[in-house]
XYZ file of C-alpha atoms in Angstrom:
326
model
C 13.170 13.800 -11.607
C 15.846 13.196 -9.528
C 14.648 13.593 -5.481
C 14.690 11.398 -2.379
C 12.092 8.628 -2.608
C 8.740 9.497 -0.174
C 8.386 8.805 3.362
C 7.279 5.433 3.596
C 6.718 2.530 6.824
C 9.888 0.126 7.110
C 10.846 -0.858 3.691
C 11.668 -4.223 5.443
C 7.944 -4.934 5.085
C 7.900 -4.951 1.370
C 8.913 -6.878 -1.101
C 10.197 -4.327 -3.111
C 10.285 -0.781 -1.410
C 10.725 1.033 -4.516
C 13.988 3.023 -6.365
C 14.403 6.495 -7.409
C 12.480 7.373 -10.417
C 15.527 6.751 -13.357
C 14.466 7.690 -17.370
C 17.600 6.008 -18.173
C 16.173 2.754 -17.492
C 13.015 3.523 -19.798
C 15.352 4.618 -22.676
C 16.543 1.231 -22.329
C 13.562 -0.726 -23.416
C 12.553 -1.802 -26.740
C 10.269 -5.144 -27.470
C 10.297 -6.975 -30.530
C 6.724 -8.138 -30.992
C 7.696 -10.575 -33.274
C 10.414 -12.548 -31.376
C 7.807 -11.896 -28.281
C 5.088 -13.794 -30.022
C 7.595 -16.402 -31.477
C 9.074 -17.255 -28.228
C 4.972 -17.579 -26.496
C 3.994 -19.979 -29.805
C 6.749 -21.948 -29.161
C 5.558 -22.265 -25.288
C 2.270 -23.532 -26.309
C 3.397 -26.326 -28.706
C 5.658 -28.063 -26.277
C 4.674 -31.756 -25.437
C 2.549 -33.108 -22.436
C 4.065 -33.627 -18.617
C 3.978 -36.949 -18.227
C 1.137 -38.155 -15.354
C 3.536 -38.482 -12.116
C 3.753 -34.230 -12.339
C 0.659 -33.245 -12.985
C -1.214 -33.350 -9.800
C 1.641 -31.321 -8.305
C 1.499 -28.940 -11.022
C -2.338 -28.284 -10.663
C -2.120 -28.183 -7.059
C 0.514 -25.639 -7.201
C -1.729 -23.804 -9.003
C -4.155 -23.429 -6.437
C -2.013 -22.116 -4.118
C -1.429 -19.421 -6.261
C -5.190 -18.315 -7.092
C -6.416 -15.116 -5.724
C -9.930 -16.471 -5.560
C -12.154 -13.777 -6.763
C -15.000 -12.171 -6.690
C -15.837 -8.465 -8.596
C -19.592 -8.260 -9.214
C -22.517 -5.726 -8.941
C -24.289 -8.548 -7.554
C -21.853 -9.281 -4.372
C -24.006 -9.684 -1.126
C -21.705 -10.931 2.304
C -23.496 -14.481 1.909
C -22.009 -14.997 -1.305
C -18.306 -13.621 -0.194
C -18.453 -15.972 2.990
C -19.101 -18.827 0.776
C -16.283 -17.910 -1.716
C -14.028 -17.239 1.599
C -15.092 -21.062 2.920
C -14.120 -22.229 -0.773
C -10.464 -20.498 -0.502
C -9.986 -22.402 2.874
C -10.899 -25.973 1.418
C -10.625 -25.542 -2.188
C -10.950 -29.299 -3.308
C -13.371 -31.558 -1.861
C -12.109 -33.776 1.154
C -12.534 -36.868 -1.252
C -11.153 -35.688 -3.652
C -7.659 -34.823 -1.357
C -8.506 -38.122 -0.148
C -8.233 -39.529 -3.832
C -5.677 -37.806 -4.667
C -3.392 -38.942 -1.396
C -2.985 -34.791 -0.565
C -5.164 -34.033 2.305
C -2.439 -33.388 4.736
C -1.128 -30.805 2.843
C -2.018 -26.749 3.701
C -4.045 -26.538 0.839
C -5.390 -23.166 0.419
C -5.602 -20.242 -2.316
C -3.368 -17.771 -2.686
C -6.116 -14.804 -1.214
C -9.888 -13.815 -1.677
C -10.102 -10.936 -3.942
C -13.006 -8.707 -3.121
C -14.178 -5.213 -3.408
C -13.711 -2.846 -0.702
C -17.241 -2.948 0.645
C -16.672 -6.679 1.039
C -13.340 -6.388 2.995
C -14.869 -6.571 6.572
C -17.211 -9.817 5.510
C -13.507 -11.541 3.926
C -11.522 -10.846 6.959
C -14.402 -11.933 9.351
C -15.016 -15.173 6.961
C -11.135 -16.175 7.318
C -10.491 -15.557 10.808
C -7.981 -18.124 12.174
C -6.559 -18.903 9.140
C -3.102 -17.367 7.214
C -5.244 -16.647 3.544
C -4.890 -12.401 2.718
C -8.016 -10.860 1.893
C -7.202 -8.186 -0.959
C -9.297 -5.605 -2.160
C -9.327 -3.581 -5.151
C -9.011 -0.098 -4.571
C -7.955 3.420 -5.909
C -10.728 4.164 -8.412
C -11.186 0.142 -9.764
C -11.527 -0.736 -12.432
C -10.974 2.427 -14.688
C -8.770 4.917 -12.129
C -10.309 7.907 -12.881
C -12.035 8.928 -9.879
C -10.493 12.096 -8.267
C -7.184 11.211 -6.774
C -8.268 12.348 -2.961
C -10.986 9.745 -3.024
C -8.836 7.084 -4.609
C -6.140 7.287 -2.039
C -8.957 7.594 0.687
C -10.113 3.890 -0.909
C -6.969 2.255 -0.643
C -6.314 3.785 3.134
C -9.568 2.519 4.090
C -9.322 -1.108 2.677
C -5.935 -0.878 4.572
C -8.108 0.154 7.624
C -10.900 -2.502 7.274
C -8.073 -5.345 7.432
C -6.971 -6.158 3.742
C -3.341 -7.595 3.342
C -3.126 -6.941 -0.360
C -4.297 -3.972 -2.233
C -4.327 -4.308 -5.537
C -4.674 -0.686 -7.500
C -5.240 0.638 -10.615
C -3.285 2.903 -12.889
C -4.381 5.820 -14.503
C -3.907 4.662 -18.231
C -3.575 8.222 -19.917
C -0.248 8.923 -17.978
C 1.329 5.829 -20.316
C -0.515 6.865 -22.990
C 0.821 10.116 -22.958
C 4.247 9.310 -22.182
C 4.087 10.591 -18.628
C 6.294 8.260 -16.667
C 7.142 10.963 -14.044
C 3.447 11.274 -13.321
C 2.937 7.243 -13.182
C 5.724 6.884 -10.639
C 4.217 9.517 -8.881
C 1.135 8.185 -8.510
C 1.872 4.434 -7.584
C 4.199 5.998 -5.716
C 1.395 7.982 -3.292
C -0.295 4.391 -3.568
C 2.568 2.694 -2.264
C 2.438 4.890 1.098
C -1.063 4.886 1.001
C -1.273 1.111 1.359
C 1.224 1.237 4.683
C 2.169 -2.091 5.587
C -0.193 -4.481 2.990
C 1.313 -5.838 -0.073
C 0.736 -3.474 -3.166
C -0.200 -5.136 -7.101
C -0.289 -2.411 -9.689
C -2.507 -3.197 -12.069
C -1.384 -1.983 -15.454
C -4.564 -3.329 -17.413
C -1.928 -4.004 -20.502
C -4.909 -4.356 -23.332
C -5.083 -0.370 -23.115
C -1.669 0.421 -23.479
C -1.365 0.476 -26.879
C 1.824 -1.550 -27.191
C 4.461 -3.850 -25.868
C 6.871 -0.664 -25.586
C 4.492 0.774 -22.831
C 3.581 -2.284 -21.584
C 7.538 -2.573 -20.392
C 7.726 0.852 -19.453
C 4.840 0.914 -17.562
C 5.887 -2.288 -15.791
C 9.305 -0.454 -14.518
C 8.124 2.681 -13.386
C 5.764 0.898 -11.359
C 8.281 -1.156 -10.077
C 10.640 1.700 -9.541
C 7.481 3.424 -7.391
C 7.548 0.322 -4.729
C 5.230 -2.215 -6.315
C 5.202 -5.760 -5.125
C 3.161 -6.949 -7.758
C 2.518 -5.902 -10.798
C -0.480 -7.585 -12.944
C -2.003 -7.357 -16.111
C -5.690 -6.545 -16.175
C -8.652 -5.453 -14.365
C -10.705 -8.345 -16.145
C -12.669 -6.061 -17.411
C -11.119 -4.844 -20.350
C -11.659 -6.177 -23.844
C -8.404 -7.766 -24.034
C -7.082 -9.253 -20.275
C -3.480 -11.130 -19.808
C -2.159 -12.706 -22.991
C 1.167 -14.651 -22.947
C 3.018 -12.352 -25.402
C 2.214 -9.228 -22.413
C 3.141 -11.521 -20.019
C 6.616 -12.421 -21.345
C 7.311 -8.908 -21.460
C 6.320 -8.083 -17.664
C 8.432 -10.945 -16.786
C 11.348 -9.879 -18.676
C 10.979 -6.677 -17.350
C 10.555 -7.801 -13.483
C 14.179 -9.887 -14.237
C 15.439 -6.459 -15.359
C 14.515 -4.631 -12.569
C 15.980 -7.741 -10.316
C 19.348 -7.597 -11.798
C 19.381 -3.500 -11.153
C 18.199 -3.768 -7.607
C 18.069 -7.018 -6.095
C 14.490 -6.801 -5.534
C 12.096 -9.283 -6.542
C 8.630 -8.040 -7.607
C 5.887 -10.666 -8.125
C 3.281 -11.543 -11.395
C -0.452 -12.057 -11.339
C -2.131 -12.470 -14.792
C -5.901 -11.857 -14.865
C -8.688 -12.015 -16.479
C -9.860 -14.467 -19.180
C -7.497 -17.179 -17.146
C -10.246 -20.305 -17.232
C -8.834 -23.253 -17.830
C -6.445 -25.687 -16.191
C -4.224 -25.902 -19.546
C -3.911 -22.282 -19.901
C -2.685 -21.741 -16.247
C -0.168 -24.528 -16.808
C 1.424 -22.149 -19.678
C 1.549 -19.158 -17.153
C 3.198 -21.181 -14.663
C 5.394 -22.340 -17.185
C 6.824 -19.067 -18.721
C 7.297 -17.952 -15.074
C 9.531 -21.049 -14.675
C 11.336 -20.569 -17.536
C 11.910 -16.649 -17.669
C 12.332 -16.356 -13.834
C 13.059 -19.641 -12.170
C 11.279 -21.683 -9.221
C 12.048 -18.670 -6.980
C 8.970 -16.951 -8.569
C 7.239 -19.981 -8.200
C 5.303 -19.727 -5.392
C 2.473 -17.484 -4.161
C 4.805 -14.851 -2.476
C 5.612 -14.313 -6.132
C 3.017 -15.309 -8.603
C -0.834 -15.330 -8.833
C -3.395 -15.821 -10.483
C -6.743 -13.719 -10.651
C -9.707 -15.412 -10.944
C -12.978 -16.863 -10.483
C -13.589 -20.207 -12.294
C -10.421 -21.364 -12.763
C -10.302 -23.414 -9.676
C -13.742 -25.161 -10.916
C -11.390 -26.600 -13.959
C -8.678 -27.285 -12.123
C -10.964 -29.560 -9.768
C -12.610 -31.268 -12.674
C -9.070 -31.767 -14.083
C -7.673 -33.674 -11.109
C -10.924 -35.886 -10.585
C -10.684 -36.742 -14.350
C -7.067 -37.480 -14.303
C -6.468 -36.432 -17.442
C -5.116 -32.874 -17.019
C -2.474 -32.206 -19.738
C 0.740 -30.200 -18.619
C 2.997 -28.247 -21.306
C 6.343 -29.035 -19.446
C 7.833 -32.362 -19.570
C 10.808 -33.135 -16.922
C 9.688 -30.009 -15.174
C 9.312 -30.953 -10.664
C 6.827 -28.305 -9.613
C 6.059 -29.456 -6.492
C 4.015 -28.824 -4.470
């Protein structure tokens, strides 16, 4: 398909404003599983940060959490108290403990559904946190594609930031790319001037090879994000997918200069395990990606571990020599 990308608002406001739908670049891509899962293995093993870098680790990791919440059982009272937890996500003693309560701290955004996007914005009023909604047909994309792009205008409408959207999974499936790029492509102008994620929900995908593919022609379409999983499937982010959308984000940064963030979600609990995220970002991508411009997290108990972590002192970090930072 070779036509002028769609009329969009400034490209200045994106991160990444989107290229050209190019097959070329598809033909390109072909994972090895097994040096994938090698190279992840060989993450995990690695020995303990010593205790001077782990506070700055963890707290780095808050920064980066899209703090959400994605149930049937959602009311405004319990969305304004998740909202008050984003703005003060440790407890004052804690900060106090831990020498760190003049810092910014916040999370990264409050992740709700659209019905909950007024409640969010009212609930962090004053402050700089995004609220972010999931839109376009969440979590399985197949609603009809009117009412999907109506979503994703309205959460736009009712004050979300971020949007994060959803894929429709057959067009991978089927080898469709032209359709995918059309798609997040109509999402992209749909969502105006808010930050888009494209969530690829990479435990349906079959396989690494679409997991990659499906990672660049969203990218190609204008995505600022893209993420793993609704965290609903059966199978959410993994390390081995993850490596692979993070190769793949380097590979569209060396073609265009544009640098498209990571959020892994779903099944992301503990402190330890977000330590290994943040790690393979530093090590595939650099320091650049780094911070919450580039790299979240979705989820909903993780900071509860993280907190119980840093008033145990005895979180364990995977990286030794490595200066986060806060």
């Amino acid at each position: 398909m070779s036509q002028k990308m769609a009329s969009t608002p400034d490209p200045h406001c994106f991160a990444n404003p989107g290229v050209p739908f190019n097959p070329e670049w598809l033909a390109d891509i072909h994972i090895n599983r097994s040096a994938v899962e090698r190279r992840t293995a060989c993450l995990v093993a690695r020995r303990s940060l010593t205790n001077q870098w782990q506070t700055a680790w963890l707290l780095k990791a808050i920064s980066c959490i899209d703090l959400t919440t994605l149930s049937g059982q959602d009311t405004p009272g319990r969305v304004r108290r998740l909202c008050t937890r984003a703005r003060a996500p440790l407890p004052e003693v804690l900060q106090k403990a831990l020498a760190v309560e003049s810092l910014p701290l916040t999370t990264g955004a409050v992740c709700v559904y659209h019905q909950m996007v007024e409640t969010a914005v009212r609930a962090l009023e004053g402050s700089t946190i995004p609220v972010a909604a999931v839109s376009s047909g969440f979590p399985a994309g197949l609603s009809p594609m009117e009412t999907r792009i109506a979503e994703v205008t309205a959460s736009v409408a009712a004050g979300a930031r971020e949007i994060d959207i959803v894929i429709t999974r057959a067009h991978v499936l089927n080898g469709d790319w032209e359709s995918l790029y059309r798609e997040v492509r109509a999402f992209r102008t749909a969502c105006a001037t808010a930050h888009m994620k494209t969530i690829l929900s990479t435990g349906e995908l079959d396989n690494l090879n679409n997991v990659a593919r499906a990672s660049m022609v969203a990218m190609m379409a204008g995505s600022d994000f893209i993420k793993t999983s609704t965290g609903m499937e059966s199978t959410n982010a993994t390390l081995p997918v993850s490596l692979v959308m993070l190769r793949t984000i380097r590979d569209y940064h060396m073609r265009t200069g544009y640098r498209v963030g990571f959020k892994p979600a779903g099944g992301i609990t503990t402190a330890r395990a977000a330590l290994h995220y943040m790690l393979l970002v530093k090590e595939e991508l650099g320091d650049a990606w780094l911070t919450p411009a580039r790299f979240r997290f979705g989820a909903s108990s993780l900071l509860g571990d993280i907190e119980r972590q840093l008033s145990q002192g005895n979180a364990l970090c995977p990286y030794a020599g490595a200066e986060a930072g806060y």
